[in-house]
mmCIF file of C-alpha atoms in Angstrom:
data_model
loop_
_atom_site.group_PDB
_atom_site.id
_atom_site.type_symbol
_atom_site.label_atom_id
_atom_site.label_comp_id
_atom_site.label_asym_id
_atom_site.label_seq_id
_atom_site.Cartn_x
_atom_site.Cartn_y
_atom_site.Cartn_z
ATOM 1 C CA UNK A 293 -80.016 -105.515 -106.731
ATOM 2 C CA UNK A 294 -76.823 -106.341 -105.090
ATOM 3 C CA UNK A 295 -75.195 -109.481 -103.361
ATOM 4 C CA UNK A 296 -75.695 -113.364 -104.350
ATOM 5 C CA UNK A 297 -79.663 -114.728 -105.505
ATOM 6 C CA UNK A 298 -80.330 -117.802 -106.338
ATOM 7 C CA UNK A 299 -82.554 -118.103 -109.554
ATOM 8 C CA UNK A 300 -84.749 -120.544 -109.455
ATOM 9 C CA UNK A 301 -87.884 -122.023 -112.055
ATOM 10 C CA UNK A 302 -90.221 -121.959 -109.072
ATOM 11 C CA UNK A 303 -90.195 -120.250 -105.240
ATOM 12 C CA UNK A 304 -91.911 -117.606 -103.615
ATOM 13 C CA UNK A 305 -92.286 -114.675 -106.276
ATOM 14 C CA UNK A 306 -93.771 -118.019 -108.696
ATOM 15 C CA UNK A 307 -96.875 -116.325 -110.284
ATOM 16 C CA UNK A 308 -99.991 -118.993 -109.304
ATOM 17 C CA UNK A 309 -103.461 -118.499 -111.611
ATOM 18 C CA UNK A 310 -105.681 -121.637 -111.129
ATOM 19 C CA UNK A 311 -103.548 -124.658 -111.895
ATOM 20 C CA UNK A 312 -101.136 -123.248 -113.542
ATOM 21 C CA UNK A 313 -97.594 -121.719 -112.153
ATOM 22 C CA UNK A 314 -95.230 -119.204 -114.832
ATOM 23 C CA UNK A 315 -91.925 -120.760 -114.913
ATOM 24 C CA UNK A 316 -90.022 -117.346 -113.201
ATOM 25 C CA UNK A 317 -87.770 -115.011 -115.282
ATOM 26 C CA UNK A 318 -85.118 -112.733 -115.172
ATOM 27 C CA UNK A 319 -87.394 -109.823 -114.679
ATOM 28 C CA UNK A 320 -89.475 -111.302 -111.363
ATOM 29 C CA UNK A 321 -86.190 -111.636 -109.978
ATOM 30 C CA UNK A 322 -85.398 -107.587 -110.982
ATOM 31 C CA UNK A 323 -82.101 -108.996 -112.895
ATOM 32 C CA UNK A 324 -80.611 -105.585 -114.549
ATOM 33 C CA UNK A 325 -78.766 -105.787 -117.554
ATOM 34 C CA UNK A 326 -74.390 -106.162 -117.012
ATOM 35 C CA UNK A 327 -75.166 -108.442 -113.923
ATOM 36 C CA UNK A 328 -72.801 -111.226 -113.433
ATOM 37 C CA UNK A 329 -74.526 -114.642 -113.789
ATOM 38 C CA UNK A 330 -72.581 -118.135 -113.085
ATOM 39 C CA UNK A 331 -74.542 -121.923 -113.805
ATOM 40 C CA UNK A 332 -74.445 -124.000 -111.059
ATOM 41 C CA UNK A 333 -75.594 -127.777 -110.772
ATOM 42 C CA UNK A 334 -79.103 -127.884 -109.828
ATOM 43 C CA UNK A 335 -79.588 -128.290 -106.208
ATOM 44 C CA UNK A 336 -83.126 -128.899 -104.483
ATOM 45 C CA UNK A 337 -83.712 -125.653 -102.264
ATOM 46 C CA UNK A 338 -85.012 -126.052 -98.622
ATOM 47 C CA UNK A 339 -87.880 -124.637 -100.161
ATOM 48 C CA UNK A 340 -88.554 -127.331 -102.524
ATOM 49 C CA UNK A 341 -87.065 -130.083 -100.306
ATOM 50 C CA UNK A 342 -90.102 -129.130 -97.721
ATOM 51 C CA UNK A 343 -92.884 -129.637 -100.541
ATOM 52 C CA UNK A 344 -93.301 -132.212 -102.703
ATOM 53 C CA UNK A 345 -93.368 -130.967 -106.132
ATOM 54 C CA UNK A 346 -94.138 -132.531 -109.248
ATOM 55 C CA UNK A 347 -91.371 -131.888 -112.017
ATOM 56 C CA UNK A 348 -91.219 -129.092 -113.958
ATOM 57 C CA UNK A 349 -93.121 -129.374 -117.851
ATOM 58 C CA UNK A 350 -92.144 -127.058 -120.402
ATOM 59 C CA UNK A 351 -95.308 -126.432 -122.536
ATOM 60 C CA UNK A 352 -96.136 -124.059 -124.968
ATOM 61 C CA UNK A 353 -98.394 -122.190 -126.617
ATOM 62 C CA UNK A 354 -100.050 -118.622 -127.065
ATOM 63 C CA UNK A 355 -98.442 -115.147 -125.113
ATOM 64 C CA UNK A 356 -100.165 -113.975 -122.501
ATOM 65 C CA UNK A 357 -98.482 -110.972 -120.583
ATOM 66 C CA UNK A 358 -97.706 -111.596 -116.782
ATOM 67 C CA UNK A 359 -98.160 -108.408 -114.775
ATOM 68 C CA UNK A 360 -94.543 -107.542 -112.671
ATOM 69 C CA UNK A 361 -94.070 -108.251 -109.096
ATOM 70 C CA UNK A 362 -93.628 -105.699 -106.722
ATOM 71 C CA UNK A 363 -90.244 -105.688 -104.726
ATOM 72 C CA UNK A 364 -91.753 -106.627 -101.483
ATOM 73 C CA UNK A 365 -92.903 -110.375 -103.308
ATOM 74 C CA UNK A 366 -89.405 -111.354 -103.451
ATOM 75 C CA UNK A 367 -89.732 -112.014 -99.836
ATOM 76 C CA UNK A 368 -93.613 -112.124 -99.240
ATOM 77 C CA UNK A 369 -95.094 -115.092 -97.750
ATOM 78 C CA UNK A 370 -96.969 -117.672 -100.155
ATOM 79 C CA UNK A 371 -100.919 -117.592 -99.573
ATOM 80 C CA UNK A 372 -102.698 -120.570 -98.345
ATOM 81 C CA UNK A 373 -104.167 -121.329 -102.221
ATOM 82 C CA UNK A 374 -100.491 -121.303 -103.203
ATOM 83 C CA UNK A 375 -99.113 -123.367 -100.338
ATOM 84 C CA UNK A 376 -101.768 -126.249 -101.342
ATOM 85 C CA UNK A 377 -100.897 -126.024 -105.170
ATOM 86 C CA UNK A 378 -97.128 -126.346 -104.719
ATOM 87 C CA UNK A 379 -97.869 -129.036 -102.450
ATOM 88 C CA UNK A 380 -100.311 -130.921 -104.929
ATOM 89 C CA UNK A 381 -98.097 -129.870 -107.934
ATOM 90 C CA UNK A 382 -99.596 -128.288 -110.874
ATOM 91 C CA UNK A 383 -98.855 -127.502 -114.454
ATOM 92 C CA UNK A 384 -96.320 -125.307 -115.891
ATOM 93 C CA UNK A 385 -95.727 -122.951 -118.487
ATOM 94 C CA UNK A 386 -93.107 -120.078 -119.412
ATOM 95 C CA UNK A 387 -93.641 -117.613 -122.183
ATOM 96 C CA UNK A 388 -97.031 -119.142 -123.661
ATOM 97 C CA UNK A 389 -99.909 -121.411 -122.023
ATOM 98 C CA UNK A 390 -101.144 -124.405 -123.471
ATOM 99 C CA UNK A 391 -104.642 -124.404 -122.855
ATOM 100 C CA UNK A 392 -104.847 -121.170 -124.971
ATOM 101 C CA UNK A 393 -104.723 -123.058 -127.983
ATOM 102 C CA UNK A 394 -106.287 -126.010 -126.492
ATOM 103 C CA UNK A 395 -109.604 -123.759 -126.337
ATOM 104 C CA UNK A 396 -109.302 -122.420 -129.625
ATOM 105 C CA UNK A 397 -109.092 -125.686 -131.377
ATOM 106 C CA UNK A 398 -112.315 -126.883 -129.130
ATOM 107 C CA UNK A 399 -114.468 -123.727 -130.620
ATOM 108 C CA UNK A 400 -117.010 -123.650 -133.097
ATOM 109 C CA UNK A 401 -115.881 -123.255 -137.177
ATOM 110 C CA UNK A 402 -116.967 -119.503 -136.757
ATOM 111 C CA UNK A 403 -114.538 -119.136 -133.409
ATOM 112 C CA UNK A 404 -112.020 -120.994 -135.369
ATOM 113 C CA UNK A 405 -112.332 -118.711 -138.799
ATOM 114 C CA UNK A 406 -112.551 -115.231 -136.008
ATOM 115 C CA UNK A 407 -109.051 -116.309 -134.487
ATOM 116 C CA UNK A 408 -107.387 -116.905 -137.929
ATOM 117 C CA UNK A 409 -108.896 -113.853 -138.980
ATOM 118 C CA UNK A 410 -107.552 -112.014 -136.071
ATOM 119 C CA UNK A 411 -103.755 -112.969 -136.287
ATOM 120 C CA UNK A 412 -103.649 -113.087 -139.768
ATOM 121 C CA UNK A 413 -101.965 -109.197 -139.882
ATOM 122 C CA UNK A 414 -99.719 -110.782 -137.173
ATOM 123 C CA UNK A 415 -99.001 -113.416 -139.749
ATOM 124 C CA UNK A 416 -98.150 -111.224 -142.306
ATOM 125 C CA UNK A 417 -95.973 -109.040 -139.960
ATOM 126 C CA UNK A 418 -93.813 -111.722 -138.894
ATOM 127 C CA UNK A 419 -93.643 -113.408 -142.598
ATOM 128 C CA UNK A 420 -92.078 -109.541 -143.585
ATOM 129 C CA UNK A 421 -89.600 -109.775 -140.738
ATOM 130 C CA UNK A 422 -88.248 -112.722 -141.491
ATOM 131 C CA UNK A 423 -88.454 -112.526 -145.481
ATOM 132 C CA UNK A 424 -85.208 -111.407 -145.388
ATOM 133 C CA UNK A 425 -83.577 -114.244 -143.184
ATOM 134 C CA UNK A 426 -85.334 -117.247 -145.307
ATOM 135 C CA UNK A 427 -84.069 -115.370 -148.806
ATOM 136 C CA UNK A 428 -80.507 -115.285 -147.166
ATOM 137 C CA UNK A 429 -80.883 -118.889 -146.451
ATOM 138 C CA UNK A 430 -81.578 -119.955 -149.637
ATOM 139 C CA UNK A 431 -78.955 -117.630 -151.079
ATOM 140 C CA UNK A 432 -76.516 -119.368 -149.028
ATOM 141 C CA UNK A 433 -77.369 -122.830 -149.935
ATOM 142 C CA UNK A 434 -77.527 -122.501 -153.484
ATOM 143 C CA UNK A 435 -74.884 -120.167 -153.836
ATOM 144 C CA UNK A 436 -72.546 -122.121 -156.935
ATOM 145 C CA UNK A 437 -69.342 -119.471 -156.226
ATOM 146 C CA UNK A 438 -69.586 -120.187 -152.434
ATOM 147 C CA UNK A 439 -69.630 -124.143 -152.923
ATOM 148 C CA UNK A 440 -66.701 -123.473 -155.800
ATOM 149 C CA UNK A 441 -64.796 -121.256 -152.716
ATOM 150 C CA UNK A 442 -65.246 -123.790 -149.887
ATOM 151 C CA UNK A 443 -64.610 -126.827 -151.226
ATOM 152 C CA UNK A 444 -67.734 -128.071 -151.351
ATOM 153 C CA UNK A 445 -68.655 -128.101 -154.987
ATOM 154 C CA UNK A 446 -66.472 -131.236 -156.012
ATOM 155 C CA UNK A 447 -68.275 -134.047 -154.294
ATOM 156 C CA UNK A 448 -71.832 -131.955 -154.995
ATOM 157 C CA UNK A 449 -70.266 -132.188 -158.695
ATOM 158 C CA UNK A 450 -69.344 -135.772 -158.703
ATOM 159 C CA UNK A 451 -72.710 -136.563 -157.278
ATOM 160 C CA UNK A 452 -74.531 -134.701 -159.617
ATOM 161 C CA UNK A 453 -72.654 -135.944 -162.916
ATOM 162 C CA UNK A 454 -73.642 -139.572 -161.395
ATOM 163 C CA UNK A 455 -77.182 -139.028 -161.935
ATOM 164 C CA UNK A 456 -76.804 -137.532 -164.838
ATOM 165 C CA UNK A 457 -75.071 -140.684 -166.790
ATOM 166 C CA UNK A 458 -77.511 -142.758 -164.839
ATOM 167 C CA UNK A 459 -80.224 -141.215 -166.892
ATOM 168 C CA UNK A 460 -78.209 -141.286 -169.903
ATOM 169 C CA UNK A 461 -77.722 -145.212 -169.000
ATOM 170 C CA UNK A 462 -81.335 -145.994 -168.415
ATOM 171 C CA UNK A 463 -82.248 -143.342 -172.044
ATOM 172 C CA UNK A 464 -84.467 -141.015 -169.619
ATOM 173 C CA UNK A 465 -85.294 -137.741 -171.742
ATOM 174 C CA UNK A 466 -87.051 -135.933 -168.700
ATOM 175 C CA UNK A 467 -84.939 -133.108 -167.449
ATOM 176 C CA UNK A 468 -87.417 -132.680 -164.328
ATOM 177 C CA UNK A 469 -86.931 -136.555 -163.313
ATOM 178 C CA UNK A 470 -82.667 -135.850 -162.865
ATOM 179 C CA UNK A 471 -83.643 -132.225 -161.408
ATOM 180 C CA UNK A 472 -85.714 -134.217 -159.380
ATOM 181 C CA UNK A 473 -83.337 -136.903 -158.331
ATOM 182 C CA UNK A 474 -80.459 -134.283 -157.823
ATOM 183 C CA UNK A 475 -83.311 -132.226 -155.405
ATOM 184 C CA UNK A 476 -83.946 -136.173 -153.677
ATOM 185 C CA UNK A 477 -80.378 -136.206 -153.404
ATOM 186 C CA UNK A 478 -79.169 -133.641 -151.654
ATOM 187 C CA UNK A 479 -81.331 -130.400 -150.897
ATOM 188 C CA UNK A 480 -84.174 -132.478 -149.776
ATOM 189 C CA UNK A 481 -82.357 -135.408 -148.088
ATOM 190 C CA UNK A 482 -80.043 -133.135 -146.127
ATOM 191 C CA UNK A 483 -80.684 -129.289 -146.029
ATOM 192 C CA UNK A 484 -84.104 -130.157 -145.509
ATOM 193 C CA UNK A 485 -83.426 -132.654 -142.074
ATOM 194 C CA UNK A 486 -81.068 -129.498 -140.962
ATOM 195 C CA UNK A 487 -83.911 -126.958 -140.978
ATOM 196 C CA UNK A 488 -86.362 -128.790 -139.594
ATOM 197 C CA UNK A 489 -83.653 -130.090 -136.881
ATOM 198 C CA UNK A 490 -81.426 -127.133 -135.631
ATOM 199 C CA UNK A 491 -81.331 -129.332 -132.416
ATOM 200 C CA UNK A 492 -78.844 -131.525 -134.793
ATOM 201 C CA UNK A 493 -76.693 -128.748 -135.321
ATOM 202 C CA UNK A 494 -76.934 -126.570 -132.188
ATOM 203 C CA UNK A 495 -77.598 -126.789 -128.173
ATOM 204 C CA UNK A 496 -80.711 -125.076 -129.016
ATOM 205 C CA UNK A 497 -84.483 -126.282 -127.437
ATOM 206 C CA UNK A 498 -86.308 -126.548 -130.096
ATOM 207 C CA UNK A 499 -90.240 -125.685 -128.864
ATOM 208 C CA UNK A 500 -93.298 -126.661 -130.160
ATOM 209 C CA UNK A 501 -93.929 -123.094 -131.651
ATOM 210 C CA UNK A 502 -90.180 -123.137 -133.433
ATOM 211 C CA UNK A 503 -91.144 -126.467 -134.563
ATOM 212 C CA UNK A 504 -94.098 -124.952 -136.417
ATOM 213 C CA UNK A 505 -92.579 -122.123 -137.852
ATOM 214 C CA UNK A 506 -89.204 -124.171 -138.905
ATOM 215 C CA UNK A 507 -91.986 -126.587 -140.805
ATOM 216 C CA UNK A 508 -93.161 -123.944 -142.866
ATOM 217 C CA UNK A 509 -89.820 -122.696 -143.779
ATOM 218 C CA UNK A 510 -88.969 -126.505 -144.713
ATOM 219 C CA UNK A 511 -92.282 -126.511 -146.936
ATOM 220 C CA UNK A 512 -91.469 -123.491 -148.703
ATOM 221 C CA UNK A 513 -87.803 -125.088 -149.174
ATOM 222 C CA UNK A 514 -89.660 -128.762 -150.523
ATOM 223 C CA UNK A 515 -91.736 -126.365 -152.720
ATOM 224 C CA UNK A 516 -88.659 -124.303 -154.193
ATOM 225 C CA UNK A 517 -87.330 -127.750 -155.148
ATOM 226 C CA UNK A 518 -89.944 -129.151 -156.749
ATOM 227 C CA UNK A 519 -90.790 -129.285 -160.682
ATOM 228 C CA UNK A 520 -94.491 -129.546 -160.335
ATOM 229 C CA UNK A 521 -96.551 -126.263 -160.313
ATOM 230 C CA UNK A 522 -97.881 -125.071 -157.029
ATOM 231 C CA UNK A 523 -102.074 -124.864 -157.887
ATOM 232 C CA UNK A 524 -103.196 -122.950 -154.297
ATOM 233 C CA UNK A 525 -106.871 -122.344 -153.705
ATOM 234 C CA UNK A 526 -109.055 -120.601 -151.102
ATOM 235 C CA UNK A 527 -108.573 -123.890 -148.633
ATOM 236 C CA UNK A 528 -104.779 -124.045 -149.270
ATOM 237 C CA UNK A 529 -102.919 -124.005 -145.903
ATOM 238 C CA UNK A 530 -101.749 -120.450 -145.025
ATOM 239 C CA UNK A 531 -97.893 -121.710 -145.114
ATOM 240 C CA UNK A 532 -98.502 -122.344 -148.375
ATOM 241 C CA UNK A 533 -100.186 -118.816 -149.525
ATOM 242 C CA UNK A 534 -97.580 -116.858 -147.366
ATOM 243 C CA UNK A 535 -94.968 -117.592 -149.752
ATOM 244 C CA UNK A 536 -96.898 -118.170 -153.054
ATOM 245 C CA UNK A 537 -95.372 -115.133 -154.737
ATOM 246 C CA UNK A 538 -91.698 -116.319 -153.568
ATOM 247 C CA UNK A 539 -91.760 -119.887 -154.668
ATOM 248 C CA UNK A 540 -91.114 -119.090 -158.423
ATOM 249 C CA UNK A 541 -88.384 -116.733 -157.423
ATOM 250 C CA UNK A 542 -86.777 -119.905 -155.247
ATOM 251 C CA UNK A 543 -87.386 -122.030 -157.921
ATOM 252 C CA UNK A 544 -85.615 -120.014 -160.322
ATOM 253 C CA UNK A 545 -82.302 -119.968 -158.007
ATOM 254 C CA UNK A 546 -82.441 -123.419 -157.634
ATOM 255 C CA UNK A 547 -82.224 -124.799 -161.529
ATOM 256 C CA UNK A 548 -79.884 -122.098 -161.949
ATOM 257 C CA UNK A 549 -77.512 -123.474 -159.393
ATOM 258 C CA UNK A 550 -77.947 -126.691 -161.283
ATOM 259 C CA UNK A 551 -77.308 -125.712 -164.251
ATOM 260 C CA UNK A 552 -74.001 -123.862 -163.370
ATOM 261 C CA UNK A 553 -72.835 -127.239 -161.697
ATOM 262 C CA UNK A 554 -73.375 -128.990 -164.610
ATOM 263 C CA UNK A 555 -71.690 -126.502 -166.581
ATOM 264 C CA UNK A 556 -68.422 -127.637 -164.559
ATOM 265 C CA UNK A 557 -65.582 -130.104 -165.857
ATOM 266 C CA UNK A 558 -66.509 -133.195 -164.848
ATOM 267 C CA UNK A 559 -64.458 -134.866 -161.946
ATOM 268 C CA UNK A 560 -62.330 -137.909 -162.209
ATOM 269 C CA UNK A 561 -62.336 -140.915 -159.820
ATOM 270 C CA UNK A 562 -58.759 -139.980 -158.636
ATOM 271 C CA UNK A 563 -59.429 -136.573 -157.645
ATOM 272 C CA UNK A 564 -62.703 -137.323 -155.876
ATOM 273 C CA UNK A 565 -60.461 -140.489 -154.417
ATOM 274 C CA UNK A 566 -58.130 -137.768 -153.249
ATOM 275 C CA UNK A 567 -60.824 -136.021 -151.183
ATOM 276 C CA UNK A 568 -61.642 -138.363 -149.791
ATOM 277 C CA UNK A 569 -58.455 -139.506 -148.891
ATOM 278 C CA UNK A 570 -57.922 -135.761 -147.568
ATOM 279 C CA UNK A 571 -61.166 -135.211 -145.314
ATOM 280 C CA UNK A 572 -60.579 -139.068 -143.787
ATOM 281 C CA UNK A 573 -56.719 -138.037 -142.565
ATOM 282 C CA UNK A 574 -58.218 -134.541 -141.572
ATOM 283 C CA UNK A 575 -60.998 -136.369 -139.008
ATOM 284 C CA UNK A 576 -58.882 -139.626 -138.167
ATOM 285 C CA UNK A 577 -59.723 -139.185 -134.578
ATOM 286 C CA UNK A 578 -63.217 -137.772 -134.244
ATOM 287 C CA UNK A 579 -64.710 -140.913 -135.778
ATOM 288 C CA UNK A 580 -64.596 -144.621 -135.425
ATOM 289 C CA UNK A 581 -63.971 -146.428 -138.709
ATOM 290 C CA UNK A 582 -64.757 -149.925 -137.348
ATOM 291 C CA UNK A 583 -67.828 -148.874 -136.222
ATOM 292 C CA UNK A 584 -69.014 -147.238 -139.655
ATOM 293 C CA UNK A 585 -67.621 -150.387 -141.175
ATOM 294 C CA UNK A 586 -70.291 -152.704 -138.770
ATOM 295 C CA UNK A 587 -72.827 -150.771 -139.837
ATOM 296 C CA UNK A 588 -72.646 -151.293 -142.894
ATOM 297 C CA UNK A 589 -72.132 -154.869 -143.150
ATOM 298 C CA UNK A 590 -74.841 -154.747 -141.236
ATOM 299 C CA UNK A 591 -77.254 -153.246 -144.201
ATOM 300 C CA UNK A 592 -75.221 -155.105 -146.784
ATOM 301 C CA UNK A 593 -75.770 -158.551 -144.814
ATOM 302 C CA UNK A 594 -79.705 -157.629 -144.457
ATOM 303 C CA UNK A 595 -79.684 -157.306 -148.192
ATOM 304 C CA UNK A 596 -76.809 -159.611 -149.776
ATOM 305 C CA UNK A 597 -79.033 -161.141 -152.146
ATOM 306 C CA UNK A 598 -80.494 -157.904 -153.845
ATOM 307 C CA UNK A 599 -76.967 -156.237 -154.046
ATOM 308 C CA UNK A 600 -75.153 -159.318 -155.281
ATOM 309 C CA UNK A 601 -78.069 -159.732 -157.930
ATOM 310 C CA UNK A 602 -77.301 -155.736 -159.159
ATOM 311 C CA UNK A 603 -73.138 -156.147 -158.813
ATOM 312 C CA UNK A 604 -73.798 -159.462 -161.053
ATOM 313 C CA UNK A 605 -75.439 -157.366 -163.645
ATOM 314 C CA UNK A 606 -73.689 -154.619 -163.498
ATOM 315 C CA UNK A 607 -70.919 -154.280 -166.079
ATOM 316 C CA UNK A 608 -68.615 -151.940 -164.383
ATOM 317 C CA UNK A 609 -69.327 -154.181 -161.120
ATOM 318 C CA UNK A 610 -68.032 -157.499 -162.964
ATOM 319 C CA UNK A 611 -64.870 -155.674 -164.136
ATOM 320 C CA UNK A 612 -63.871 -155.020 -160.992
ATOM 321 C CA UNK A 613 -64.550 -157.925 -159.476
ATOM 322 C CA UNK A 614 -67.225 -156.484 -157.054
ATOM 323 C CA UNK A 615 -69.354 -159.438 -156.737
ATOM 324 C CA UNK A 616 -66.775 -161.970 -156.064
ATOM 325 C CA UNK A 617 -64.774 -159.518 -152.888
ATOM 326 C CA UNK A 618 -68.258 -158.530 -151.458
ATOM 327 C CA UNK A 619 -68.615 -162.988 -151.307
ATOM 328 C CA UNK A 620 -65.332 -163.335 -149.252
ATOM 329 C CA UNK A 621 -66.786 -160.057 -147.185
ATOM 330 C CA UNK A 622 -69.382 -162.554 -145.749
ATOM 331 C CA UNK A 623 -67.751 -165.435 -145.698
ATOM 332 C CA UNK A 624 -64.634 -163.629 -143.668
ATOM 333 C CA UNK A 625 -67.461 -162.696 -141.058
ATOM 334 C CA UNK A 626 -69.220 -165.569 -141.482
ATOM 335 C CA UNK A 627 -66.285 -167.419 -140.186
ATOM 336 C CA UNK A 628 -65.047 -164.808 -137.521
ATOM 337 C CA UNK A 629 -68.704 -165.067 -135.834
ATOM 338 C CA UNK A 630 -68.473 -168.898 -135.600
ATOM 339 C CA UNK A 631 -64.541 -168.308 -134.022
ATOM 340 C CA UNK A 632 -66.387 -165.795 -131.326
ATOM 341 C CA UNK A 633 -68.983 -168.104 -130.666
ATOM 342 C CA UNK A 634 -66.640 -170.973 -130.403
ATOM 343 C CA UNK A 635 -64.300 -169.182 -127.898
ATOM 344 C CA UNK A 636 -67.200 -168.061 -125.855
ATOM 345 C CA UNK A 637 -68.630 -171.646 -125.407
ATOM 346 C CA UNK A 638 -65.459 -172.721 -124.092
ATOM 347 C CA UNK A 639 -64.808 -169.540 -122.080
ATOM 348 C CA UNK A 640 -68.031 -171.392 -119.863
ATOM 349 C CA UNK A 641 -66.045 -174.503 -119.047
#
């Protein structure tokens, strides 16, 4: 196809079946590969401007194949049943319908158990393909040499030995409650939010479907972490049994990447001082340090009395003289609030 074209979500070539209208793709529109494509801001069409349409919904759920338009659609007339439904609005979809599912999950038990039945090879296929994605993931995360390479091990280090002489402080023997509070601390706290949240990370649209699937890599993750034996029976969920044979591989990887932290020389206050000294001079000006600061005061205001109770007892706390600065902290903006509230009364008069 040659010359300028317009793409749009919904025109002429739309594909109508009942209520529903397919979002349009490259392929209705005959879109070869190498062809020049530029964004433009979205602009209502005289097409559009002459109906009114409801806006577009982006809903998901299973494939179903859309046979291609001829050429000749691209500049066919709409039918009458078409005219009416753009004109009354109706609902949308793109790769996958919604009411697919919907229908499924309103069937009988013995539907239910034929449908599971049916896509379980499908399952299994896609679990293979991407086998080798989720072991590079976890590879990457608990990797102890890349950490050591990038930097990243020292605070991970510091961290780490923190918990440890808590446990030594408090005389807990467990090694699976500091695994556990090191797997709290960081893997499950952070890495966790990250897979489950690419969004966080990346312009990405994160569907219902991804959603799913990013869940039960998350799971498998949570599981890897964990101490506690995985017991799976005939009515665990199928997440759960796709990766059963994985999990004590996982598991494995992650105490050993404890265990080689631990291994490490401990860090000193000054040096983990120093880092942080570093990374706040190397990001000066992509974040606000007043606003941090607000923040949180604000959680340390909510909860004054708890944490001057713990600074009070704690012994390291009183030798530096925590309790007493974190006082003039709230009196400082105490006093500050009642000088902005003073100079805003007379501000009125």
């Amino acid at each position: 196809m040659h010359g300028r074209l317009t793409l749009q979500d919904v025109d002429r070539i739309t594909e109508v079946d009942g209520e529903w209208k397919r979002l349009n793709m490259l392929r209705d529109y005959k879109v070869q590969d190498g062809a020049m494509l530029a964004l433009v801001p979205k602009q209502s069409s005289l097409f559009n401007l002459s109906h009114s349409c409801t806006p577009n919904k982006y809903e998901n759920s299973s494939l179903k194949p859309s046979p291609p338009h001829s050429p000749s659609s691209l500049s066919s007339s709409i039918t009458t049943e078409q005219q009416s439904l753009l004109e009354t609005g109706a609902k949308h979809w793109h790769l996958v319908k919604p009411t697919d599912s919907d229908v499924i999950s309103e069937q009988p038990d013995r539907s239910g158990k034929l449908v599971r039945e049916v896509y379980l090879n499908r399952l299994l296929y896609t679990k293979r393909a991407l086998h080798s994605f989720v072991g590079d993931l976890f590879q990457v995360i608990f990797n102890y040499e890349l950490d050591q390479n990038t930097g990243v091990l020292l605070p991970i280090k510091y961290m780490f030995d923190f918990l440890d002489d808590q446990a030594l402080h408090h005389e807990i023997v467990d090694p699976e409650v500091v695994h556990t509070w090191k797997s709290n601390s960081l893997p499950l706290r952070f890495w966790v939010n990250l897979i489950k949240n690419p969004e966080f990370l990346f312009d990405v649209n994160k569907s219902n479907i991804i959603d799913s699937c990013l869940s039960v890599v998350a799971q498998n993750f949570m599981d890897s972490c964990s101490t506690s034996e995985n017991k799976l029976t005939k009515d665990s969920p199928v997440s759960k049994l796709l990766y059963a044979k994985d999990i004590p591989q996982y598991k494995k990887l992650v105490t050993e990447y404890y265990s080689e932290i631990k291994k490490e020389a401990a860090v000193s206050d000054q040096d983990m001082n120093a880092m942080l000294a570093e990374e706040s001079r190397v990001h000066v000006s992509e974040f606000n340090a007043d606003v941090a600061l607000m923040e949180l005061y604000k959680y340390a205001e909510k909860y004054s009395e708890q944490i001057l109770n713990a600074l009070r007892e704690d012994e390291f706390a009183r030798k530096h003289k925590l309790p007493m600065k974190l006082e003039q902290v709230y009196n400082t903006m105490a006093e500050a609030e009642v000088v902005t509230v003073m100079n805003h009364r007379n501000s009125r008069y």
